[in-house]
Amino acid sequence: MAWASWTTSGVFAGPGGVPTAEADMISGDLTVHTTWSDGQAQIAVQFSGSSDWFTLVGSPLPCPSEEDSRDLHQGVVEAVRAGAAAVSALKPTPNR
């Protein structure tokens, strides 16, 4: 089974914060983590320096490859910086 993970810390959430399954919206200095395996990407965020992770609303997303998961992770980081509307608009990564 192939898998990969990506973590980016120091991501400041844009206007409206980030929608999560467990804590509604969170904002501030966040860490974004993506784990890819079995064709899916699990995406979670946490307050930087905290131990609690929150599932991004819409996660997991279909993601066919490790390369696509890296691109998806970067897209999530950029969407978090842009704010809630951008995060809510995230779509699954298409097959290459």
mmCIF file of N, CA, C and O in Angstrom:
data_model
loop_
_atom_site.group_PDB
_atom_site.id
_atom_site.type_symbol
_atom_site.label_atom_id
_atom_site.label_comp_id
_atom_site.label_asym_id
_atom_site.label_seq_id
_atom_site.Cartn_x
_atom_site.Cartn_y
_atom_site.Cartn_z
ATOM 1 N N MET A 1 0.847 -1.170 0.000
ATOM 2 C CA MET A 1 0.000 0.000 0.000
ATOM 3 C C MET A 1 0.896 1.237 0.000
ATOM 4 O O MET A 1 1.727 1.428 0.871
ATOM 5 N N ALA A 2 0.705 2.102 -0.981
ATOM 6 C CA ALA A 2 1.453 3.358 -1.069
ATOM 7 C C ALA A 2 0.741 4.426 -0.253
ATOM 8 O O ALA A 2 -0.484 4.448 -0.162
ATOM 9 N N TRP A 3 1.539 5.307 0.345
ATOM 10 C CA TRP A 3 0.973 6.426 1.076
ATOM 11 C C TRP A 3 1.987 7.562 1.096
ATOM 12 O O TRP A 3 3.170 7.363 0.841
ATOM 13 N N ALA A 4 1.502 8.745 1.401
ATOM 14 C CA ALA A 4 2.366 9.923 1.524
ATOM 15 C C ALA A 4 1.678 10.898 2.459
ATOM 16 O O ALA A 4 0.462 10.857 2.634
ATOM 17 N N SER A 5 2.457 11.777 3.073
ATOM 18 C CA SER A 5 1.855 12.826 3.896
ATOM 19 C C SER A 5 2.618 14.122 3.697
ATOM 20 O O SER A 5 3.813 14.115 3.388
ATOM 21 N N TRP A 6 1.898 15.209 3.873
ATOM 22 C CA TRP A 6 2.428 16.551 3.671
ATOM 23 C C TRP A 6 1.952 17.421 4.822
ATOM 24 O O TRP A 6 0.791 17.349 5.217
ATOM 25 N N THR A 7 2.829 18.243 5.367
ATOM 26 C CA THR A 7 2.466 19.135 6.460
ATOM 27 C C THR A 7 3.066 20.512 6.204
ATOM 28 O O THR A 7 4.245 20.619 5.875
ATOM 29 N N THR A 8 2.239 21.544 6.358
ATOM 30 C CA THR A 8 2.697 22.919 6.229
ATOM 31 C C THR A 8 2.226 23.688 7.457
ATOM 32 O O THR A 8 1.022 23.738 7.738
ATOM 33 N N SER A 9 3.169 24.266 8.190
ATOM 34 C CA SER A 9 2.810 25.039 9.382
ATOM 35 C C SER A 9 2.918 26.531 9.083
ATOM 36 O O SER A 9 3.443 26.940 8.055
ATOM 37 N N GLY A 10 2.404 27.327 9.996
ATOM 38 C CA GLY A 10 2.476 28.775 9.831
ATOM 39 C C GLY A 10 1.571 29.312 8.749
ATOM 40 O O GLY A 10 1.892 30.303 8.092
ATOM 41 N N VAL A 11 0.418 28.679 8.551
ATOM 42 C CA VAL A 11 -0.545 29.116 7.538
ATOM 43 C C VAL A 11 -1.606 29.964 8.240
ATOM 44 O O VAL A 11 -2.349 29.460 9.080
ATOM 45 N N PHE A 12 -1.655 31.249 7.924
ATOM 46 C CA PHE A 12 -2.637 32.130 8.547
ATOM 47 C C PHE A 12 -3.934 32.086 7.747
ATOM 48 O O PHE A 12 -3.945 32.400 6.558
ATOM 49 N N ALA A 13 -5.012 31.674 8.407
ATOM 50 C CA ALA A 13 -6.308 31.539 7.750
ATOM 51 C C ALA A 13 -6.841 32.897 7.324
ATOM 52 O O ALA A 13 -6.765 33.870 8.070
ATOM 53 N N GLY A 14 -7.380 32.931 6.119
ATOM 54 C CA GLY A 14 -7.960 34.156 5.585
ATOM 55 C C GLY A 14 -9.333 34.440 6.168
ATOM 56 O O GLY A 14 -9.780 33.769 7.105
ATOM 57 N N PRO A 15 -10.035 35.413 5.588
ATOM 58 C CA PRO A 15 -11.340 35.838 6.100
ATOM 59 C C PRO A 15 -12.321 34.675 6.255
ATOM 60 O O PRO A 15 -12.474 33.852 5.357
ATOM 61 N N GLY A 16 -12.936 34.587 7.413
ATOM 62 C CA GLY A 16 -13.927 33.543 7.667
ATOM 63 C C GLY A 16 -13.342 32.272 8.239
ATOM 64 O O GLY A 16 -14.068 31.408 8.688
ATOM 65 N N GLY A 17 -12.024 32.119 8.212
ATOM 66 C CA GLY A 17 -11.398 30.935 8.790
ATOM 67 C C GLY A 17 -11.531 29.699 7.915
ATOM 68 O O GLY A 17 -11.676 29.786 6.700
ATOM 69 N N VAL A 18 -11.497 28.546 8.573
ATOM 70 C CA VAL A 18 -11.502 27.248 7.892
ATOM 71 C C VAL A 18 -12.639 26.398 8.464
ATOM 72 O O VAL A 18 -12.712 26.210 9.682
ATOM 73 N N PRO A 19 -13.518 25.860 7.609
ATOM 74 C CA PRO A 19 -14.600 25.021 8.116
ATOM 75 C C PRO A 19 -14.097 23.620 8.478
ATOM 76 O O PRO A 19 -13.437 22.959 7.682
ATOM 77 N N THR A 20 -14.398 23.193 9.709
ATOM 78 C CA THR A 20 -13.990 21.861 10.155
ATOM 79 C C THR A 20 -15.204 21.067 10.602
ATOM 80 O O THR A 20 -16.233 21.639 10.987
ATOM 81 N N ALA A 21 -15.078 19.755 10.583
ATOM 82 C CA ALA A 21 -16.177 18.876 10.987
ATOM 83 C C ALA A 21 -16.422 18.937 12.495
ATOM 84 O O ALA A 21 -17.557 18.840 12.943
ATOM 85 N N GLU A 22 -15.366 19.117 13.264
ATOM 86 C CA GLU A 22 -15.486 19.022 14.713
ATOM 87 C C GLU A 22 -15.682 20.359 15.416
ATOM 88 O O GLU A 22 -16.322 20.429 16.464
ATOM 89 N N ALA A 23 -15.108 21.430 14.884
ATOM 90 C CA ALA A 23 -15.081 22.703 15.616
ATOM 91 C C ALA A 23 -15.679 23.856 14.830
ATOM 92 O O ALA A 23 -15.357 25.008 15.092
ATOM 93 N N ASP A 24 -16.533 23.565 13.868
ATOM 94 C CA ASP A 24 -17.104 24.604 13.020
ATOM 95 C C ASP A 24 -15.962 25.361 12.348
ATOM 96 O O ASP A 24 -15.133 24.738 11.699
ATOM 97 N N MET A 25 -15.835 26.654 12.526
ATOM 98 C CA MET A 25 -14.786 27.438 11.866
ATOM 99 C C MET A 25 -13.631 27.677 12.829
ATOM 100 O O MET A 25 -13.858 27.992 13.997
ATOM 101 N N ILE A 26 -12.410 27.524 12.328
ATOM 102 C CA ILE A 26 -11.241 27.902 13.124
ATOM 103 C C ILE A 26 -10.414 28.883 12.307
ATOM 104 O O ILE A 26 -10.456 28.882 11.074
ATOM 105 N N SER A 27 -9.677 29.725 12.989
ATOM 106 C CA SER A 27 -8.872 30.729 12.293
ATOM 107 C C SER A 27 -7.593 30.980 13.073
ATOM 108 O O SER A 27 -7.393 30.447 14.162
ATOM 109 N N GLY A 28 -6.734 31.782 12.491
ATOM 110 C CA GLY A 28 -5.467 32.108 13.128
ATOM 111 C C GLY A 28 -4.310 31.397 12.457
ATOM 112 O O GLY A 28 -4.357 31.069 11.272
ATOM 113 N N ASP A 29 -3.260 31.134 13.230
ATOM 114 C CA ASP A 29 -2.045 30.472 12.761
ATOM 115 C C ASP A 29 -2.291 28.962 12.791
ATOM 116 O O ASP A 29 -2.414 28.371 13.867
ATOM 117 N N LEU A 30 -2.382 28.348 11.616
ATOM 118 C CA LEU A 30 -2.755 26.940 11.512
ATOM 119 C C LEU A 30 -1.651 26.100 10.870
ATOM 120 O O LEU A 30 -0.793 26.621 10.157
ATOM 121 N N THR A 31 -1.731 24.811 11.105
ATOM 122 C CA THR A 31 -0.923 23.810 10.409
ATOM 123 C C THR A 31 -1.879 22.969 9.578
ATOM 124 O O THR A 31 -2.932 22.546 10.080
ATOM 125 N N VAL A 32 -1.526 22.726 8.322
ATOM 126 C CA VAL A 32 -2.343 21.929 7.408
ATOM 127 C C VAL A 32 -1.620 20.611 7.160
ATOM 128 O O VAL A 32 -0.423 20.594 6.869
ATOM 129 N N HIS A 33 -2.345 19.502 7.281
ATOM 130 C CA HIS A 33 -1.750 18.178 7.084
ATOM 131 C C HIS A 33 -2.620 17.368 6.133
ATOM 132 O O HIS A 33 -3.842 17.302 6.304
ATOM 133 N N THR A 34 -1.986 16.763 5.144
ATOM 134 C CA THR A 34 -2.664 15.903 4.178
ATOM 135 C C THR A 34 -2.012 14.532 4.209
ATOM 136 O O THR A 34 -0.786 14.425 4.145
ATOM 137 N N THR A 35 -2.835 13.493 4.334
ATOM 138 C CA THR A 35 -2.344 12.117 4.248
ATOM 139 C C THR A 35 -3.041 11.457 3.076
ATOM 140 O O THR A 35 -4.275 11.465 2.995
ATOM 141 N N TRP A 36 -2.249 10.883 2.172
ATOM 142 C CA TRP A 36 -2.801 10.221 0.994
ATOM 143 C C TRP A 36 -2.538 8.719 1.080
ATOM 144 O O TRP A 36 -1.423 8.279 1.388
ATOM 145 N N SER A 37 -3.577 7.926 0.848
ATOM 146 C CA SER A 37 -3.443 6.473 0.705
ATOM 147 C C SER A 37 -4.710 5.937 0.070
ATOM 148 O O SER A 37 -5.782 6.520 0.197
ATOM 149 N N ASP A 38 -4.555 4.845 -0.624
ATOM 150 C CA ASP A 38 -5.701 4.154 -1.239
ATOM 151 C C ASP A 38 -6.596 5.079 -2.059
ATOM 152 O O ASP A 38 -7.819 4.966 -2.037
ATOM 153 N N GLY A 39 -5.996 6.034 -2.777
ATOM 154 C CA GLY A 39 -6.754 6.888 -3.679
ATOM 155 C C GLY A 39 -7.570 7.970 -3.004
ATOM 156 O O GLY A 39 -8.453 8.552 -3.631
ATOM 157 N N GLN A 40 -7.281 8.232 -1.721
ATOM 158 C CA GLN A 40 -7.999 9.300 -1.021
ATOM 159 C C GLN A 40 -7.017 10.170 -0.245
ATOM 160 O O GLN A 40 -6.002 9.691 0.249
ATOM 161 N N ALA A 41 -7.372 11.439 -0.114
ATOM 162 C CA ALA A 41 -6.577 12.386 0.667
ATOM 163 C C ALA A 41 -7.393 12.819 1.878
ATOM 164 O O ALA A 41 -8.498 13.338 1.736
ATOM 165 N N GLN A 42 -6.836 12.568 3.061
ATOM 166 C CA GLN A 42 -7.427 13.021 4.323
ATOM 167 C C GLN A 42 -6.761 14.350 4.661
ATOM 168 O O GLN A 42 -5.527 14.427 4.683
ATOM 169 N N ILE A 43 -7.559 15.373 4.937
ATOM 170 C CA ILE A 43 -7.001 16.696 5.203
ATOM 171 C C ILE A 43 -7.456 17.155 6.583
ATOM 172 O O ILE A 43 -8.646 17.105 6.909
ATOM 173 N N ALA A 44 -6.475 17.593 7.381
ATOM 174 C CA ALA A 44 -6.768 18.065 8.730
ATOM 175 C C ALA A 44 -6.006 19.360 8.985
ATOM 176 O O ALA A 44 -4.988 19.631 8.336
ATOM 177 N N VAL A 45 -6.528 20.145 9.923
ATOM 178 C CA VAL A 45 -5.863 21.385 10.330
ATOM 179 C C VAL A 45 -5.795 21.419 11.845
ATOM 180 O O VAL A 45 -6.583 20.774 12.538
ATOM 181 N N GLN A 46 -4.829 22.169 12.354
ATOM 182 C CA GLN A 46 -4.718 22.369 13.794
ATOM 183 C C GLN A 46 -4.188 23.773 14.046
ATOM 184 O O GLN A 46 -3.562 24.375 13.171
ATOM 185 N N PHE A 47 -4.454 24.272 15.245
ATOM 186 C CA PHE A 47 -3.807 25.510 15.648
ATOM 187 C C PHE A 47 -2.328 25.183 15.786
ATOM 188 O O PHE A 47 -1.959 24.201 16.446
ATOM 189 N N SER A 48 -1.462 25.950 15.147
ATOM 190 C CA SER A 48 -0.028 25.655 15.191
ATOM 191 C C SER A 48 0.428 25.554 16.643
ATOM 192 O O SER A 48 0.109 26.404 17.471
ATOM 193 N N GLY A 49 1.143 24.456 16.944
ATOM 194 C CA GLY A 49 1.635 24.203 18.284
ATOM 195 C C GLY A 49 0.682 23.401 19.157
ATOM 196 O O GLY A 49 1.040 22.994 20.254
ATOM 197 N N SER A 50 -0.519 23.155 18.673
ATOM 198 C CA SER A 50 -1.514 22.390 19.428
ATOM 199 C C SER A 50 -1.366 20.906 19.121
ATOM 200 O O SER A 50 -0.678 20.516 18.182
ATOM 201 N N SER A 51 -2.034 20.073 19.894
ATOM 202 C CA SER A 51 -2.006 18.634 19.615
ATOM 203 C C SER A 51 -3.318 18.134 19.015
ATOM 204 O O SER A 51 -3.404 16.998 18.573
ATOM 205 N N ASP A 52 -4.353 18.981 18.997
ATOM 206 C CA ASP A 52 -5.663 18.579 18.480
ATOM 207 C C ASP A 52 -5.774 18.868 16.994
ATOM 208 O O ASP A 52 -5.493 19.981 16.544
ATOM 209 N N TRP A 53 -6.210 17.854 16.237
ATOM 210 C CA TRP A 53 -6.425 18.003 14.793
ATOM 211 C C TRP A 53 -7.911 18.059 14.514
ATOM 212 O O TRP A 53 -8.704 17.395 15.184
ATOM 213 N N PHE A 54 -8.298 18.835 13.488
ATOM 214 C CA PHE A 54 -9.680 18.983 13.065
ATOM 215 C C PHE A 54 -9.781 18.620 11.584
ATOM 216 O O PHE A 54 -8.981 19.086 10.771
ATOM 217 N N THR A 55 -10.774 17.823 11.251
ATOM 218 C CA THR A 55 -10.983 17.383 9.872
ATOM 219 C C THR A 55 -11.561 18.521 9.048
ATOM 220 O O THR A 55 -12.577 19.126 9.426
ATOM 221 N N LEU A 56 -10.928 18.823 7.917
ATOM 222 C CA LEU A 56 -11.451 19.828 7.007
ATOM 223 C C LEU A 56 -12.783 19.336 6.446
ATOM 224 O O LEU A 56 -12.896 18.163 6.049
ATOM 225 N N VAL A 57 -13.794 20.197 6.443
ATOM 226 C CA VAL A 57 -15.087 19.820 5.875
ATOM 227 C C VAL A 57 -14.868 19.383 4.427
ATOM 228 O O VAL A 57 -14.159 20.043 3.668
ATOM 229 N N GLY A 58 -15.437 18.241 4.053
ATOM 230 C CA GLY A 58 -15.278 17.692 2.702
ATOM 231 C C GLY A 58 -14.224 16.614 2.612
ATOM 232 O O GLY A 58 -14.147 15.903 1.618
ATOM 233 N N SER A 59 -13.405 16.475 3.634
ATOM 234 C CA SER A 59 -12.369 15.441 3.658
ATOM 235 C C SER A 59 -13.000 14.128 4.126
ATOM 236 O O SER A 59 -13.876 14.150 4.994
ATOM 237 N N PRO A 60 -12.589 13.011 3.531
ATOM 238 C CA PRO A 60 -11.538 12.830 2.532
ATOM 239 C C PRO A 60 -12.030 13.176 1.128
ATOM 240 O O PRO A 60 -13.225 13.167 0.853
ATOM 241 N N LEU A 61 -11.047 13.477 0.280
ATOM 242 C CA LEU A 61 -11.313 13.758 -1.127
ATOM 243 C C LEU A 61 -10.683 12.671 -1.983
ATOM 244 O O LEU A 61 -9.583 12.205 -1.669
ATOM 245 N N PRO A 62 -11.345 12.271 -3.074
ATOM 246 C CA PRO A 62 -10.706 11.338 -4.001
ATOM 247 C C PRO A 62 -9.440 11.975 -4.565
ATOM 248 O O PRO A 62 -9.434 13.162 -4.906
ATOM 249 N N CYS A 63 -8.372 11.209 -4.631
ATOM 250 C CA CYS A 63 -7.097 11.720 -5.127
ATOM 251 C C CYS A 63 -6.313 10.522 -5.663
ATOM 252 O O CYS A 63 -5.859 9.677 -4.892
ATOM 253 N N PRO A 64 -6.144 10.423 -6.975
ATOM 254 C CA PRO A 64 -5.645 9.193 -7.582
ATOM 255 C C PRO A 64 -4.167 8.866 -7.394
ATOM 256 O O PRO A 64 -3.781 7.712 -7.528
ATOM 257 N N SER A 65 -3.325 9.862 -7.085
ATOM 258 C CA SER A 65 -1.890 9.544 -7.032
ATOM 259 C C SER A 65 -1.176 10.391 -5.978
ATOM 260 O O SER A 65 -1.692 11.413 -5.516
ATOM 261 N N GLU A 66 0.027 9.960 -5.639
ATOM 262 C CA GLU A 66 0.854 10.714 -4.700
ATOM 263 C C GLU A 66 1.153 12.109 -5.238
ATOM 264 O O GLU A 66 1.088 13.105 -4.504
ATOM 265 N N GLU A 67 1.470 12.200 -6.512
ATOM 266 C CA GLU A 67 1.739 13.506 -7.119
ATOM 267 C C GLU A 67 0.521 14.418 -7.005
ATOM 268 O O GLU A 67 0.635 15.597 -6.661
ATOM 269 N N ASP A 68 -0.653 13.860 -7.294
ATOM 270 C CA ASP A 68 -1.883 14.645 -7.165
ATOM 271 C C ASP A 68 -2.115 15.075 -5.718
ATOM 272 O O ASP A 68 -2.615 16.164 -5.461
ATOM 273 N N SER A 69 -1.733 14.219 -4.762
ATOM 274 C CA SER A 69 -1.940 14.567 -3.358
ATOM 275 C C SER A 69 -1.071 15.754 -2.957
ATOM 276 O O SER A 69 -1.495 16.592 -2.160
ATOM 277 N N ARG A 70 0.126 15.841 -3.506
ATOM 278 C CA ARG A 70 0.996 16.984 -3.212
ATOM 279 C C ARG A 70 0.385 18.262 -3.775
ATOM 280 O O ARG A 70 0.366 19.303 -3.120
ATOM 281 N N ASP A 71 -0.126 18.174 -5.009
ATOM 282 C CA ASP A 71 -0.787 19.330 -5.623
ATOM 283 C C ASP A 71 -2.033 19.732 -4.829
ATOM 284 O O ASP A 71 -2.290 20.915 -4.622
ATOM 285 N N LEU A 72 -2.797 18.734 -4.385
ATOM 286 C CA LEU A 72 -3.991 19.011 -3.594
ATOM 287 C C LEU A 72 -3.607 19.690 -2.277
ATOM 288 O O LEU A 72 -4.229 20.679 -1.877
ATOM 289 N N HIS A 73 -2.575 19.182 -1.613
ATOM 290 C CA HIS A 73 -2.130 19.786 -0.356
ATOM 291 C C HIS A 73 -1.784 21.261 -0.569
ATOM 292 O O HIS A 73 -2.216 22.117 0.204
ATOM 293 N N GLN A 74 -1.029 21.554 -1.611
ATOM 294 C CA GLN A 74 -0.662 22.949 -1.877
ATOM 295 C C GLN A 74 -1.897 23.796 -2.156
ATOM 296 O O GLN A 74 -1.990 24.939 -1.708
ATOM 297 N N GLY A 75 -2.865 23.224 -2.876
ATOM 298 C CA GLY A 75 -4.111 23.933 -3.131
ATOM 299 C C GLY A 75 -4.883 24.218 -1.854
ATOM 300 O O GLY A 75 -5.477 25.294 -1.702
ATOM 301 N N VAL A 76 -4.873 23.275 -0.907
ATOM 302 C CA VAL A 76 -5.540 23.481 0.369
ATOM 303 C C VAL A 76 -4.842 24.594 1.155
ATOM 304 O O VAL A 76 -5.499 25.467 1.725
ATOM 305 N N VAL A 77 -3.513 24.579 1.188
ATOM 306 C CA VAL A 77 -2.758 25.627 1.887
ATOM 307 C C VAL A 77 -3.139 27.003 1.322
ATOM 308 O O VAL A 77 -3.422 27.942 2.071
ATOM 309 N N GLU A 78 -3.173 27.115 0.007
ATOM 310 C CA GLU A 78 -3.534 28.388 -0.618
ATOM 311 C C GLU A 78 -4.978 28.775 -0.308
ATOM 312 O O GLU A 78 -5.282 29.955 -0.076
ATOM 313 N N ALA A 79 -5.877 27.784 -0.299
ATOM 314 C CA ALA A 79 -7.282 28.060 0.008
ATOM 315 C C ALA A 79 -7.446 28.503 1.459
ATOM 316 O O ALA A 79 -8.219 29.417 1.746
ATOM 317 N N VAL A 80 -6.725 27.884 2.385
ATOM 318 C CA VAL A 80 -6.789 28.307 3.792
ATOM 319 C C VAL A 80 -6.341 29.762 3.912
ATOM 320 O O VAL A 80 -6.972 30.557 4.606
ATOM 321 N N ARG A 81 -5.286 30.115 3.221
ATOM 322 C CA ARG A 81 -4.811 31.506 3.260
ATOM 323 C C ARG A 81 -5.851 32.474 2.687
ATOM 324 O O ARG A 81 -5.950 33.616 3.112
ATOM 325 N N ALA A 82 -6.625 31.996 1.710
ATOM 326 C CA ALA A 82 -7.637 32.846 1.065
ATOM 327 C C ALA A 82 -8.905 32.968 1.906
ATOM 328 O O ALA A 82 -9.644 33.935 1.768
ATOM 329 N N GLY A 83 -9.197 31.972 2.744
ATOM 330 C CA GLY A 83 -10.360 32.041 3.623
ATOM 331 C C GLY A 83 -11.438 31.032 3.313
ATOM 332 O O GLY A 83 -11.314 30.191 2.425
ATOM 333 N N ALA A 84 -12.520 31.140 4.075
ATOM 334 C CA ALA A 84 -13.578 30.134 4.092
ATOM 335 C C ALA A 84 -14.191 29.852 2.723
ATOM 336 O O ALA A 84 -14.445 28.699 2.377
ATOM 337 N N ALA A 85 -14.449 30.882 1.938
ATOM 338 C CA ALA A 85 -15.093 30.667 0.642
ATOM 339 C C ALA A 85 -14.215 29.816 -0.267
ATOM 340 O O ALA A 85 -14.706 28.924 -0.960
ATOM 341 N N ALA A 86 -12.914 30.054 -0.246
ATOM 342 C CA ALA A 86 -12.001 29.283 -1.085
ATOM 343 C C ALA A 86 -11.888 27.846 -0.600
ATOM 344 O O ALA A 86 -11.863 26.904 -1.401
ATOM 345 N N VAL A 87 -11.850 27.647 0.705
ATOM 346 C CA VAL A 87 -11.760 26.292 1.250
ATOM 347 C C VAL A 87 -13.012 25.510 0.892
ATOM 348 O O VAL A 87 -12.947 24.357 0.486
ATOM 349 N N SER A 88 -14.168 26.150 1.006
ATOM 350 C CA SER A 88 -15.427 25.482 0.695
ATOM 351 C C SER A 88 -15.540 25.110 -0.778
ATOM 352 O O SER A 88 -16.293 24.206 -1.141
ATOM 353 N N ALA A 89 -14.791 25.779 -1.632
ATOM 354 C CA ALA A 89 -14.856 25.527 -3.076
ATOM 355 C C ALA A 89 -13.892 24.438 -3.539
ATOM 356 O O ALA A 89 -13.858 24.114 -4.725
ATOM 357 N N LEU A 90 -13.108 23.844 -2.620
ATOM 358 C CA LEU A 90 -12.158 22.794 -3.018
ATOM 359 C C LEU A 90 -12.889 21.639 -3.675
ATOM 360 O O LEU A 90 -13.939 21.206 -3.220
ATOM 361 N N LYS A 91 -12.308 21.141 -4.717
ATOM 362 C CA LYS A 91 -12.877 20.025 -5.477
ATOM 363 C C LYS A 91 -11.878 18.876 -5.515
ATOM 364 O O LYS A 91 -10.672 19.091 -5.425
ATOM 365 N N PRO A 92 -12.361 17.656 -5.708
ATOM 366 C CA PRO A 92 -11.441 16.526 -5.861
ATOM 367 C C PRO A 92 -10.479 16.751 -7.021
ATOM 368 O O PRO A 92 -10.815 17.400 -7.999
ATOM 369 N N THR A 93 -9.296 16.180 -6.900
ATOM 370 C CA THR A 93 -8.290 16.269 -7.943
ATOM 371 C C THR A 93 -8.660 15.322 -9.084
ATOM 372 O O THR A 93 -8.894 14.144 -8.853
ATOM 373 N N PRO A 94 -8.708 15.818 -10.335
ATOM 374 C CA PRO A 94 -9.048 14.948 -11.454
ATOM 375 C C PRO A 94 -7.917 13.981 -11.773
ATOM 376 O O PRO A 94 -6.760 14.241 -11.454
ATOM 377 N N ASN A 95 -8.257 12.863 -12.381
ATOM 378 C CA ASN A 95 -7.221 11.933 -12.840
ATOM 379 C C ASN A 95 -6.369 12.598 -13.899
ATOM 380 O O ASN A 95 -6.865 13.346 -14.724
ATOM 381 N N ARG A 96 -5.081 12.324 -13.875
ATOM 382 C CA ARG A 96 -4.179 12.884 -14.878
ATOM 383 C C ARG A 96 -4.135 11.993 -16.083
ATOM 384 O O ARG A 96 -4.230 10.835 -16.045
#
